[in-house]
Coordinates of C-alpha atoms and ligand atoms in Angstrom, one line a residue:
X1 CA 71.4 80.3 217.4
X2 CA 70.8 78.7 214.0
X3 CA 72.1 75.0 213.2
X4 CA 74.6 76.4 211.0
X5 CA 75.9 78.7 213.9
X6 CA 76.1 75.8 215.9
X7 CA 77.9 73.7 213.5
X8 CA 80.0 76.5 212.7
X9 CA 81.4 76.6 216.2
X10 CA 81.4 73.1 216.1
X11 CA 84.0 73.1 213.2
X12 CA 86.0 75.9 214.5
X13 CA 86.4 74.0 217.9
X14 CA 87.8 70.8 216.1
X15 CA 90.1 72.9 214.2
X16 CA 91.4 74.4 217.3
X17 CA 91.6 70.9 219.4
X18 CA 93.5 69.6 215.7
X19 CA 95.9 72.9 216.2
X20 CA 96.8 72.0 219.7
X21 CA 97.7 68.4 219.2
X22 CA 99.5 69.2 216.1
X23 CA 101.3 71.8 218.3
X24 CA 100.3 74.7 215.8
X25 CA 99.2 77.9 216.9
X26 CA 95.3 78.4 216.4
X27 CA 94.6 80.7 213.7
X28 CA 97.2 79.3 211.5
X29 CA 94.2 77.1 209.9
X30 CA 91.6 79.0 207.9
X31 CA 88.0 77.8 207.3
X32 CA 86.4 77.9 204.1
X33 CA 82.9 77.1 204.3
X34 CA 82.2 74.9 200.9
X35 CA 78.1 76.2 200.1
X36 CA 77.8 74.4 196.9
X37 CA 74.0 72.8 196.9
X38 CA 73.0 75.5 199.5
X39 CA 71.4 78.7 198.8
X40 CA 71.9 82.3 199.6
X41 CA 70.2 82.3 203.0
X42 CA 72.4 79.7 204.3
X43 CA 75.4 81.6 203.1
X44 CA 74.1 84.8 205.0
X45 CA 73.2 82.4 208.3
X46 CA 77.1 81.3 208.0
X47 CA 77.9 85.4 207.4
X48 CA 76.2 86.5 210.3
X49 CA 78.0 83.8 212.8
X50 CA 81.0 85.4 211.7
X51 CA 82.5 83.0 208.6
X52 CA 83.6 85.1 205.2
X53 CA 84.9 82.5 202.7
X54 CA 82.9 80.6 200.8
X55 CA 83.9 77.7 198.5
X56 CA 81.6 76.8 195.3
X57 CA 82.4 74.3 192.8
X58 CA 80.2 75.0 190.2
X59 CA 80.7 77.7 188.7
X60 CA 77.1 78.9 187.6
X61 CA 75.3 78.2 190.6
X62 CA 78.0 79.9 192.2
X63 CA 77.7 83.1 190.0
X64 CA 74.1 83.3 190.6
X65 CA 74.1 82.6 194.3
X66 CA 76.7 85.5 195.0
X67 CA 74.0 87.9 193.0
X68 CA 71.1 86.4 195.4
X69 CA 73.4 87.0 198.8
X70 CA 74.2 90.5 197.1
X71 CA 70.1 91.2 196.7
X72 CA 69.5 89.6 200.0
X73 CA 72.4 91.8 201.9
X74 CA 74.4 93.8 200.0
X75 CA 76.1 95.2 203.2
X76 CA 77.5 92.0 204.2
X77 CA 77.7 90.4 200.7
X78 CA 80.8 93.0 200.5
X79 CA 82.4 91.2 202.8
X80 CA 82.3 87.7 201.5
X81 CA 85.5 86.2 199.5
X82 CA 84.3 83.2 197.1
X83 CA 86.8 80.2 196.4
X84 CA 86.4 78.3 193.2
X85 CA 86.9 74.5 194.1
X86 CA 85.4 73.1 191.1
X87 CA 87.2 71.6 187.7
X88 CA 87.7 74.7 185.7
X89 CA 86.4 74.2 181.6
X90 CA 88.0 76.5 179.5
X91 CA 84.6 78.1 178.7
X92 CA 84.0 79.4 182.5
X93 CA 87.5 80.9 182.9
X94 CA 86.0 84.2 182.3
X95 CA 83.1 84.0 184.6
X96 CA 85.7 82.3 187.5
X97 CA 88.2 85.5 186.5
X98 CA 85.2 88.1 186.7
X99 CA 83.5 86.6 190.1
X100 CA 86.0 84.8 192.2
X101 CA 88.6 86.0 194.6
X102 CA 90.8 82.5 194.5
X103 CA 90.5 79.7 192.4
X104 CA 92.2 76.5 194.1
X105 CA 92.0 74.0 191.2
X106 CA 94.6 75.0 188.3
X107 CA 96.0 72.0 187.0
X108 CA 96.9 73.0 183.5
X109 CA 98.8 75.8 182.0
X110 CA 96.8 77.0 179.4
X111 CA 93.5 77.5 182.0
X112 CA 95.8 79.9 184.1
X113 CA 96.9 81.9 180.9
X114 CA 93.0 82.2 180.0
X115 CA 92.2 83.2 183.8
X116 CA 95.4 86.0 183.8
X117 CA 94.3 87.1 180.9
X118 CA 90.5 87.6 181.9
X119 CA 91.1 88.9 184.9
X120 CA 89.7 92.4 185.2
X121 CA 92.2 94.9 185.4
X122 CA 90.4 96.8 188.5
X123 CA 90.0 93.6 190.6
X124 CA 93.3 92.3 192.7
X125 CA 95.0 89.2 191.0
X126 CA 93.3 86.1 190.8
X127 CA 94.8 83.9 194.1
X128 CA 95.0 80.6 192.9
X129 CA 96.7 77.2 194.2
X130 CA 97.9 74.5 191.9
X131 CA 95.7 70.9 192.2
X132 CA 97.9 68.1 193.1
X133 CA 97.0 64.5 192.4
X134 CA 98.8 62.5 194.9
X135 CA 97.1 59.2 194.9
X136 CA 94.7 58.9 191.8
X137 CA 94.8 57.5 188.5
X138 CA 95.4 59.9 185.4
X139 CA 91.2 60.5 185.0
X140 CA 91.2 62.2 188.1
X141 CA 92.1 66.3 188.2
X142 CA 95.2 67.7 189.4
X143 CA 98.9 67.8 188.2
X144 CA 101.2 64.6 189.2
X145 CA 103.9 65.6 192.1
X146 CA 106.3 65.5 189.6
X147 CA 104.9 68.2 187.5
X148 CA 104.0 70.4 189.9
X149 CA 106.7 72.5 190.3
X150 CA 107.2 73.0 186.6
X151 CA 103.6 74.3 186.5
X152 CA 104.6 76.8 189.4
X153 CA 107.0 78.1 187.6
X154 CA 104.9 78.9 184.4
X155 CA 102.1 80.6 186.8
X156 CA 104.2 82.7 189.0
X157 CA 104.7 84.7 185.8
X158 CA 101.6 85.5 184.8
X159 CA 100.4 88.8 185.7
X160 CA 96.7 88.3 186.5
X161 CA 97.5 85.6 189.3
X162 CA 99.0 85.5 192.5
X163 CA 100.1 82.0 193.2
X164 CA 99.5 81.1 196.6
X165 CA 99.6 77.4 197.7
X166 CA 98.7 73.9 196.5
X167 CA 95.3 72.1 196.7
X168 CA 94.5 68.5 197.3
X169 CA 91.6 66.3 197.5
X170 CA 92.6 62.9 198.8
X171 CA 90.5 60.1 198.0
X172 CA 88.6 58.7 201.5
X173 CA 90.8 56.7 203.7
X174 CA 89.7 54.4 206.5
X175 CA 91.6 55.9 209.2
X176 CA 93.7 58.6 210.5
X177 CA 97.1 57.2 210.0
X178 CA 95.8 56.6 206.2
X179 CA 94.2 59.9 206.1
X180 CA 97.9 61.5 207.6
X181 CA 99.9 59.2 204.8
X182 CA 98.3 60.8 201.9
X183 CA 98.4 64.5 203.1
X184 CA 102.0 64.1 204.0
X185 CA 102.8 63.7 200.3
X186 CA 100.7 66.7 199.7
X187 CA 103.0 68.6 201.8
X188 CA 106.1 67.4 200.5
X189 CA 105.0 68.7 197.0
X190 CA 103.9 71.8 199.1
X191 CA 107.3 72.2 200.8
X192 CA 109.2 71.1 197.3
X193 CA 107.6 74.5 195.4
X194 CA 108.4 77.1 198.9
X195 CA 111.7 75.4 198.6
X196 CA 112.5 76.0 194.9
X197 CA 113.6 79.5 195.3
X198 CA 111.4 80.2 192.2
X199 CA 110.8 83.7 192.0
X200 CA 107.1 85.3 192.5
X201 CA 106.4 82.8 195.5
X202 CA 106.5 85.8 198.1
X203 CA 103.3 84.7 198.8
X204 CA 102.9 81.1 198.8
X205 CA 101.6 80.5 201.8
X206 CA 98.9 77.9 201.5
X207 CA 98.0 74.2 201.4
X208 CA 94.4 74.0 201.0
X209 CA 93.9 70.2 202.5
X210 CA 91.3 68.5 204.6
X211 CA 87.4 68.3 204.4
X212 CA 84.5 67.3 207.3
X213 CA 85.7 63.8 207.3
X214 CA 89.7 64.5 207.4
X215 CA 90.2 67.5 208.8
X216 CA 92.2 66.6 211.8
X217 CA 94.7 64.4 209.7
X218 CA 95.0 67.5 207.0
X219 CA 96.0 69.8 210.1
X220 CA 98.9 67.7 211.4
X221 CA 100.1 67.1 208.0
X222 CA 100.2 71.1 208.1
X223 CA 96.8 72.3 206.2
X224 CA 96.4 76.1 206.4
X225 CA 92.9 75.6 204.9
X226 CA 90.5 73.4 205.7
X227 CA 87.2 72.5 203.0
X228 CA 84.2 71.8 204.7
X229 CA 80.8 71.6 203.7
X230 CA 78.8 69.3 204.9
X231 CA 80.0 69.9 208.6
X232 CA 78.8 73.0 208.3
X233 CA 75.9 73.1 206.4
X234 CA 74.6 69.4 206.7
X235 CA 74.5 67.0 204.1
X236 CA 74.1 67.7 200.3
X237 CA 70.4 66.9 198.8
X238 CA 72.3 66.0 195.4
X239 CA 75.8 64.6 195.0
X240 CA 78.3 66.7 194.7
Ligands
PLP1 C1 82.5 69.0 198.6 C2 83.9 69.8 198.5 C3 84.1 69.6 199.7 C4 83.3 70.0 201.1 O1 83.4 68.3 201.7 P1 82.8 67.8 202.8 O2 82.8 66.4 202.6 O3 81.2 68.2 202.9 O4 83.4 68.5 203.7 C5 85.4 70.2 199.8 N1 86.7 70.6 199.1 C6 85.9 70.3 197.6 C7 87.0 70.4 196.6 C8 84.9 69.8 197.8 O5 84.5 69.3 196.1

């Protein structure tokens, strides 16, 4: 077995244990493999071990990698799903709209409108999450919790998008309890949108929360999608 396959097995086991502790059905939490900085071979090694969903931060790196994966193994490439989890600048919206299945980092209506307009008609609507900033300063990405519902109400009206949930990248916290406290704030934003009764929330079911270092606390807080990079692929060789 490759290291990546072994790591994947361990991460899946961590998820299963965390689900059991949280008295949640295993299978309620999906795994997104964050492959930023790693190459097409690493993606294919994970795909060979059953992983389907991959997360990328840098749009150009991601698009080149998708092409490389397709060239190496066209059949397997067909089955993969790509999630944009990095910040989206206006000049990158077209690449995101044309190449990704999901975008987790919506925090401005203008970007959402561009993604919707640029989503090719032949593709399913882009699945999106609203990124919420619960613990950072104004310089950090994500909308303030108080603004999330307003953005959600606007995003659900865009025909090229389907609003699937909420995402956050909390600052590293020292222990489980501290992580859980922040994650619960994100969960509260998710719950408030879900309970708002806004039209267009029929598929609002995703809480994108938790990484290698805090996935247990995220699952305890209700995460349905953990984004794990180093736990699967190893340490990144340049900062990301
Ligand atoms: C890099 C990254 C991850 C994965 O982080 P690890 O600590 O390597 O698991 C998850 N989410 C986002 C948004 C990231 O940028």
